[in-house]
Short mmCIF file of C-alpha atoms in Angstrom, two decimals:
data_model
loop_
_atom_site.label_atom_id
_atom_site.label_comp_id
_atom_site.label_asym_id
_atom_site.label_seq_id
_atom_site.Cartn_x
_atom_site.Cartn_y
_atom_site.Cartn_z
CA MET A 1 -15.68 -30.89 32.48
CA ALA A 2 -13.70 -29.64 35.58
CA ALA A 3 -12.82 -25.66 36.02
CA GLY A 4 -10.22 -24.25 34.92
CA THR A 5 -9.70 -26.90 31.28
CA ASP A 6 -6.56 -26.30 29.61
CA ILE A 7 -7.15 -26.91 25.52
CA GLY A 8 -5.18 -26.88 22.91
CA ILE A 9 -5.77 -25.65 19.66
CA ASP A 10 -4.86 -26.45 15.80
CA LEU A 11 -6.41 -22.60 14.17
CA GLY A 12 -5.53 -24.44 10.66
CA THR A 13 -6.95 -22.88 7.34
CA ALA A 14 -8.63 -25.76 6.29
CA SER A 15 -9.49 -26.98 9.57
CA VAL A 16 -9.61 -26.31 13.95
CA LEU A 17 -8.78 -29.64 15.81
CA VAL A 18 -8.88 -29.02 19.77
CA TYR A 19 -6.53 -31.05 22.17
CA VAL A 20 -7.93 -31.11 25.28
CA LYS A 21 -5.79 -32.08 27.89
CA GLY A 22 -6.62 -35.84 29.07
CA LYS A 23 -8.72 -36.22 26.91
CA GLY A 24 -7.26 -35.86 23.21
CA VAL A 25 -8.24 -34.01 20.39
CA VAL A 26 -11.85 -33.74 21.09
CA LEU A 27 -12.81 -32.17 17.77
CA LYS A 28 -12.02 -31.70 14.35
CA GLU A 29 -14.20 -29.55 11.79
CA PRO A 30 -13.17 -27.67 9.17
CA SER A 31 -12.18 -24.03 9.88
CA VAL A 32 -15.88 -23.10 7.47
CA VAL A 33 -18.62 -20.10 8.61
CA ALA A 34 -21.61 -20.44 6.82
CA PHE A 35 -23.50 -17.25 6.66
CA ASP A 36 -26.87 -15.15 6.13
CA ARG A 37 -25.37 -12.09 3.60
CA ASN A 38 -28.81 -9.90 4.18
CA THR A 39 -28.88 -10.67 7.75
CA ASN A 40 -25.83 -11.06 8.72
CA LYS A 41 -26.54 -13.85 11.51
CA ILE A 42 -24.43 -17.22 11.52
CA LYS A 43 -25.82 -20.13 9.94
CA ALA A 44 -23.65 -22.76 9.97
CA ILE A 45 -20.14 -23.55 11.11
CA GLY A 46 -17.48 -26.31 10.02
CA GLU A 47 -19.23 -29.71 9.07
CA GLU A 48 -22.27 -28.11 7.90
CA ALA A 49 -20.90 -24.97 6.43
CA ARG A 50 -18.10 -27.01 4.31
CA LEU A 51 -21.24 -29.08 2.92
CA MET A 52 -22.74 -25.61 1.76
CA LEU A 53 -19.23 -24.65 0.20
CA GLY A 54 -21.02 -23.29 -3.38
CA ARG A 55 -24.44 -25.48 -3.42
CA THR A 56 -25.24 -21.83 -1.16
CA PRO A 57 -28.77 -19.65 -2.87
CA GLY A 58 -26.80 -16.20 -3.18
CA ASN A 59 -27.60 -14.66 0.54
CA ILE A 60 -26.19 -17.57 2.69
CA VAL A 61 -22.14 -17.42 1.55
CA ALA A 62 -19.70 -19.91 3.02
CA VAL A 63 -16.46 -18.13 3.83
CA ARG A 64 -13.42 -19.58 5.68
CA PRO A 65 -12.11 -17.05 7.60
CA LEU A 66 -8.35 -18.00 7.76
CA ARG A 67 -6.16 -17.63 4.23
CA GLN A 68 -2.52 -18.89 4.24
CA GLY A 69 -3.07 -19.45 8.07
CA VAL A 70 -3.68 -15.72 8.95
CA ILE A 71 -6.34 -14.36 10.19
CA SER A 72 -8.79 -12.60 7.30
CA ASP A 73 -11.72 -12.05 8.29
CA TYR A 74 -11.63 -11.14 11.67
CA THR A 75 -14.73 -10.80 13.89
CA VAL A 76 -16.15 -14.53 11.94
CA THR A 77 -12.57 -15.88 13.54
CA GLU A 78 -14.19 -15.15 16.72
CA LYS A 79 -17.66 -16.55 16.36
CA MET A 80 -15.87 -19.82 15.37
CA LEU A 81 -13.57 -19.82 18.19
CA SER A 82 -16.46 -19.31 20.36
CA TYR A 83 -17.73 -22.48 19.07
CA PHE A 84 -15.04 -24.34 19.52
CA ILE A 85 -14.62 -23.40 22.94
CA SER A 86 -17.77 -23.58 23.69
CA ARG A 87 -18.61 -26.88 22.61
CA THR A 88 -15.24 -28.24 23.87
CA VAL A 89 -16.09 -26.99 27.84
CA GLY A 90 -19.54 -25.65 27.43
CA LYS A 91 -21.34 -23.18 29.00
CA SER A 92 -20.44 -24.13 32.50
CA LEU A 93 -21.11 -21.77 35.33
CA PHE A 94 -19.61 -21.54 37.72
CA GLY A 95 -16.63 -23.04 35.96
CA ARG A 96 -13.04 -20.60 35.39
CA LYS A 97 -12.47 -20.02 32.19
CA PRO A 98 -10.07 -22.31 30.02
CA ARG A 99 -5.90 -21.31 29.75
CA ILE A 100 -5.39 -22.17 25.43
CA SER A 101 -2.69 -22.35 23.95
CA VAL A 102 -2.96 -21.48 19.36
CA CYS A 103 -0.90 -22.35 17.59
CA VAL A 104 0.44 -19.40 14.19
CA PRO A 105 2.47 -20.61 10.94
CA SER A 106 5.66 -19.92 11.88
CA GLY A 107 6.54 -16.49 9.50
CA ALA A 108 3.27 -14.91 11.27
CA THR A 109 3.93 -11.60 11.85
CA GLU A 110 3.29 -10.03 15.35
CA VAL A 111 0.24 -8.17 14.70
CA GLU A 112 -1.14 -11.84 13.06
CA LYS A 113 -0.38 -13.14 16.52
CA LYS A 114 -2.06 -10.39 17.77
CA ALA A 115 -4.58 -11.14 16.33
CA VAL A 116 -5.21 -14.42 16.69
CA GLU A 117 -4.44 -14.24 20.42
CA ASP A 118 -7.44 -11.23 20.41
CA ALA A 119 -9.08 -13.32 18.86
CA THR A 120 -8.65 -16.51 21.47
CA TYR A 121 -9.47 -14.29 24.08
CA GLN A 122 -12.23 -12.40 22.78
CA ALA A 123 -14.42 -16.48 22.55
CA GLY A 124 -13.36 -16.48 26.16
CA ALA A 125 -9.77 -17.50 27.41
CA ARG A 126 -8.13 -17.35 31.16
CA GLU A 127 -4.91 -17.11 29.33
CA VAL A 128 -3.71 -17.02 26.09
CA SER A 129 -0.05 -18.12 25.16
CA ILE A 130 0.72 -19.00 21.70
CA ILE A 131 2.99 -21.62 19.53
CA GLU A 132 4.82 -21.43 16.22
CA GLU A 133 3.45 -24.68 14.40
CA PRO A 134 6.75 -26.38 14.01
CA VAL A 135 7.68 -26.38 17.27
CA ALA A 136 3.74 -28.06 18.02
CA ALA A 137 4.32 -30.09 15.26
CA ALA A 138 7.67 -31.55 17.21
CA ILE A 139 6.07 -31.87 19.89
CA GLY A 140 3.41 -34.00 19.05
CA ALA A 141 4.86 -36.03 16.76
CA GLY A 142 6.82 -37.28 19.65
CA ILE A 143 9.61 -35.66 19.47
CA ASP A 144 12.03 -33.88 22.65
CA ILE A 145 12.02 -30.17 21.85
CA ALA A 146 14.38 -30.06 25.24
CA LYS A 147 17.11 -32.06 23.33
CA PRO A 148 19.44 -30.69 21.98
CA CYS A 149 19.35 -32.72 18.31
CA GLY A 150 18.27 -30.88 15.25
CA ASN A 151 15.37 -32.53 13.96
CA MET A 152 13.75 -31.47 10.59
CA ILE A 153 10.04 -30.83 10.89
CA VAL A 154 7.61 -30.33 7.86
CA ASP A 155 3.99 -29.27 8.40
CA ILE A 156 2.04 -28.66 5.65
CA GLY A 157 -2.10 -27.88 6.82
CA GLY A 158 -4.18 -26.18 4.32
CA GLY A 159 -2.67 -23.05 3.81
CA THR A 160 0.67 -23.42 4.19
CA ALA A 161 3.41 -25.09 4.87
CA ASP A 162 6.71 -23.91 7.61
CA ILE A 163 9.65 -26.16 7.22
CA ALA A 164 12.07 -25.95 10.63
CA VAL A 165 15.47 -27.31 12.16
CA ILE A 166 14.36 -27.52 15.88
CA GLY A 167 17.38 -28.49 18.04
CA GLY A 168 18.83 -24.86 20.09
CA VAL A 169 18.68 -23.21 17.02
CA VAL A 170 16.21 -23.00 14.78
CA VAL A 171 16.22 -22.31 10.89
CA SER A 172 13.01 -22.30 10.29
CA ASN A 173 11.11 -21.00 6.88
CA SER A 174 7.10 -20.57 6.09
CA ILE A 175 5.92 -20.56 3.49
CA LYS A 176 2.19 -20.11 0.75
CA VAL A 177 1.25 -22.44 0.08
CA ALA A 178 0.11 -26.07 0.61
CA GLY A 179 -3.01 -28.35 1.19
CA ASP A 180 -5.60 -25.62 -0.77
CA ASP A 181 -2.72 -24.48 -3.48
CA PHE A 182 -2.58 -28.23 -4.17
CA ASP A 183 -6.31 -27.86 -4.55
CA GLU A 184 -6.26 -25.05 -7.05
CA ALA A 185 -2.98 -26.22 -9.36
CA ILE A 186 -5.57 -29.54 -9.85
CA VAL A 187 -8.90 -27.14 -10.64
CA ARG A 188 -6.82 -25.10 -13.31
CA PHE A 189 -4.73 -28.45 -15.32
CA MET A 190 -8.99 -29.25 -15.11
CA ARG A 191 -9.95 -26.41 -16.61
CA LYS A 192 -6.30 -25.86 -19.61
CA LYS A 193 -6.15 -29.60 -20.91
CA HIS A 194 -9.96 -30.72 -20.72
CA ASN A 195 -11.88 -27.06 -20.73
CA LEU A 196 -13.98 -28.63 -17.34
CA LEU A 197 -14.75 -26.60 -14.55
CA ILE A 198 -14.53 -27.93 -11.32
CA GLY A 199 -15.15 -26.52 -7.19
CA GLU A 200 -12.98 -27.12 -4.26
CA ARG A 201 -14.21 -29.97 -3.65
CA THR A 202 -14.44 -32.06 -5.92
CA ALA A 203 -10.35 -30.35 -7.17
CA GLU A 204 -9.82 -32.11 -3.20
CA GLU A 205 -11.99 -35.32 -4.05
CA ILE A 206 -9.47 -35.87 -6.68
CA LYS A 207 -6.14 -35.10 -4.75
CA ILE A 208 -7.26 -37.66 -1.32
CA ASN A 209 -8.01 -40.46 -4.52
CA VAL A 210 -5.95 -40.91 -7.98
CA GLY A 211 -3.13 -37.45 -6.59
CA THR A 212 0.06 -38.26 -6.88
CA VAL A 213 3.66 -35.64 -6.58
CA TYR A 214 5.73 -39.05 -6.99
CA LYS A 215 4.80 -41.47 -10.03
CA ARG A 216 3.12 -44.30 -8.89
CA PRO A 217 3.56 -47.93 -9.92
CA GLU A 218 0.02 -48.13 -10.98
CA ASN A 219 -1.83 -45.28 -12.57
CA LEU A 220 -5.13 -44.85 -10.81
CA THR A 221 -8.17 -43.87 -12.87
CA MET A 222 -11.45 -41.36 -11.51
CA ASP A 223 -14.51 -40.36 -13.11
CA VAL A 224 -14.91 -35.87 -12.40
CA ARG A 225 -18.31 -34.86 -13.23
CA GLY A 226 -18.51 -30.66 -13.96
CA ARG A 227 -19.40 -27.77 -17.03
CA ASN A 228 -17.96 -27.78 -20.32
CA LEU A 229 -16.34 -23.95 -20.24
CA VAL A 230 -17.34 -24.53 -24.37
CA THR A 231 -20.67 -26.74 -24.27
CA GLY A 232 -21.78 -24.28 -20.31
CA LEU A 233 -23.47 -28.20 -20.12
CA PRO A 234 -22.79 -30.55 -17.56
CA LYS A 235 -19.79 -32.86 -18.78
CA THR A 236 -17.62 -35.72 -17.18
CA VAL A 237 -14.23 -36.76 -17.60
CA THR A 238 -11.53 -39.29 -16.72
CA VAL A 239 -8.52 -37.96 -14.61
CA THR A 240 -5.10 -40.25 -14.46
CA SER A 241 -2.86 -39.87 -11.56
CA GLU A 242 -0.11 -39.60 -14.06
CA GLU A 243 -1.92 -36.31 -14.55
CA THR A 244 -2.11 -35.54 -11.71
CA GLU A 245 1.13 -35.38 -11.02
CA GLU A 246 1.74 -33.16 -13.33
CA ALA A 247 -0.27 -31.10 -12.24
CA LEU A 248 0.62 -30.26 -8.77
CA ARG A 249 4.74 -30.72 -9.90
CA GLU A 250 4.67 -26.94 -9.35
CA PRO A 251 3.38 -26.43 -6.07
CA ALA A 252 5.68 -29.53 -4.93
CA TYR A 253 8.58 -28.57 -6.41
CA GLN A 254 7.54 -25.20 -4.32
CA ILE A 255 7.79 -26.95 -1.09
CA VAL A 256 11.06 -29.18 -2.24
CA ASP A 257 13.04 -25.47 -2.56
CA ALA A 258 11.88 -25.05 0.44
CA VAL A 259 13.04 -28.12 2.76
CA HIS A 260 16.66 -27.33 0.77
CA ASN A 261 16.75 -23.59 1.77
CA VAL A 262 15.99 -25.09 5.25
CA LEU A 263 18.90 -27.15 5.48
CA GLU A 264 20.29 -24.88 3.61
CA ARG A 265 20.52 -22.41 6.50
CA THR A 266 20.83 -25.49 8.60
CA PRO A 267 24.72 -25.05 11.37
CA PRO A 268 27.00 -28.27 10.25
CA GLU A 269 26.65 -30.69 13.77
CA LEU A 270 23.21 -29.71 13.51
CA ALA A 271 22.77 -30.95 10.19
CA ALA A 272 24.22 -33.35 11.19
CA ASP A 273 21.46 -35.02 13.22
CA ILE A 274 19.24 -33.76 10.57
CA SER A 275 20.76 -36.79 7.70
CA ASP A 276 20.64 -39.23 10.93
CA ARG A 277 17.43 -38.90 12.42
CA GLY A 278 15.19 -38.58 9.15
CA ILE A 279 13.19 -35.52 8.13
CA VAL A 280 9.54 -35.79 9.85
CA LEU A 281 6.55 -34.89 7.92
CA THR A 282 3.27 -33.71 9.39
CA GLY A 283 -0.18 -31.77 8.93
CA GLY A 284 -3.38 -33.06 6.76
CA GLY A 285 -0.75 -31.98 3.09
CA SER A 286 1.64 -34.69 3.83
CA LEU A 287 -0.53 -37.28 3.34
CA ILE A 288 -0.38 -36.10 -0.06
CA GLN A 289 1.14 -39.19 -1.85
CA GLY A 290 4.41 -39.19 -2.13
CA LEU A 291 5.89 -36.74 -1.46
CA GLU A 292 7.72 -38.72 1.41
CA GLU A 293 9.81 -40.19 -2.15
CA LEU A 294 10.22 -36.64 -3.68
CA ILE A 295 11.98 -35.65 -0.73
CA GLU A 296 14.57 -38.67 0.44
CA GLU A 297 15.28 -38.20 -3.48
CA LYS A 298 16.02 -34.69 -3.95
CA THR A 299 17.58 -34.32 -0.86
CA GLY A 300 18.86 -37.12 -0.07
CA ILE A 301 17.61 -37.45 3.30
CA ASN A 302 15.69 -40.84 4.67
CA THR A 303 11.55 -39.02 5.45
CA MET A 304 8.59 -40.38 7.00
CA THR A 305 5.26 -38.88 7.80
CA ALA A 306 4.16 -38.63 11.83
CA GLU A 307 2.11 -41.42 13.17
CA ASP A 308 -0.71 -38.66 13.49
CA PRO A 309 0.00 -36.38 10.82
CA LEU A 310 -3.25 -34.73 11.25
CA THR A 311 -3.47 -34.56 14.73
CA ALA A 312 0.64 -33.41 15.20
CA VAL A 313 -0.20 -30.15 16.03
CA ALA A 314 -2.82 -30.21 18.10
CA ILE A 315 -1.93 -32.39 20.02
CA GLY A 316 1.51 -30.05 20.61
CA THR A 317 -0.53 -27.29 20.44
CA GLY A 318 -2.48 -28.64 23.85
CA LYS A 319 0.88 -30.71 25.25
CA TYR A 320 2.80 -27.29 25.33
CA ILE A 321 0.00 -25.77 28.02
CA GLU A 322 1.39 -28.51 29.91
CA TYR A 323 5.03 -27.82 29.09
CA LEU A 324 4.07 -24.24 30.47
CA ALA A 325 2.37 -25.15 33.28
CA ASP A 326 5.34 -28.15 34.84
CA ASP A 327 7.56 -24.57 33.42
CA ASP A 328 5.81 -22.70 36.44
CA LYS A 329 5.64 -25.95 38.87
CA LYS A 330 9.41 -25.96 38.64
CA SER A 331 10.44 -21.98 39.25
CA LYS A 332 7.55 -21.61 41.60
CA ASN A 333 9.68 -24.90 43.36
CA LYS A 334 12.78 -23.09 43.20
#
């Protein structure tokens, strides 16, 4: 890899994506770290650690160092970042350290931004730029953020949903309701309705396979295994997509309300642009069935999902560095 590589990192609650200039997204791994409690040594990072979630012996713990889009465990995040950066760049004796841009939720405080910046420097960056998630998502979705017309982006990750109107004025809102909350809502529903205890991974499988936030034309079903809370024994239950709509109603409507809130605060000219251009959804959480239809029904504005919603933020974060480099060149040439 060339000296002084430019890297964009989408440091998400659910997964970390790394974008390298000229190569695109080169790495996508879950934001999970497994370590041994007795020795405090890291056992696995990424996909290998995710497979250990809820299945490890007592001394090995699989943790997610980011909660709701911000760092909850600084040391573990730094080690995870170092691991992903070295996997991307490789260990070169002569190569310069990379320039890295990292995205954070639009509601992140200065302290939270500083924590991300420090962790990235510690992990081996030469220069760090912090970019807000909706701006990165807009760039990644192919929107020209330099143009003064209004674009609305709804970026739903694992831990946060960021809603922003971009175009001259920026109106934004970040709520801590996203993909993980969909999973938790399914866990709660299964416990309440079926007396069945299921784990995070099973809840995610239900969400992906039959989950919906808007009435589906056909009612899908899925067999789910878990533990019967009455007998304590394993039990299989059939779940329908109709039930998931009921289970997911609360978090889905919280996202719709947040979109509504941003639209109410948007200057009229930009609001007119949005009603012409529509609302763009990005992020893994936007892949849930029926979200486009739900937002469209509640706002009356055409809503579509970006071409590759999972990688939009990572691509935008990487391209942001290129924007900065171009600006530097322009200002030097003046």
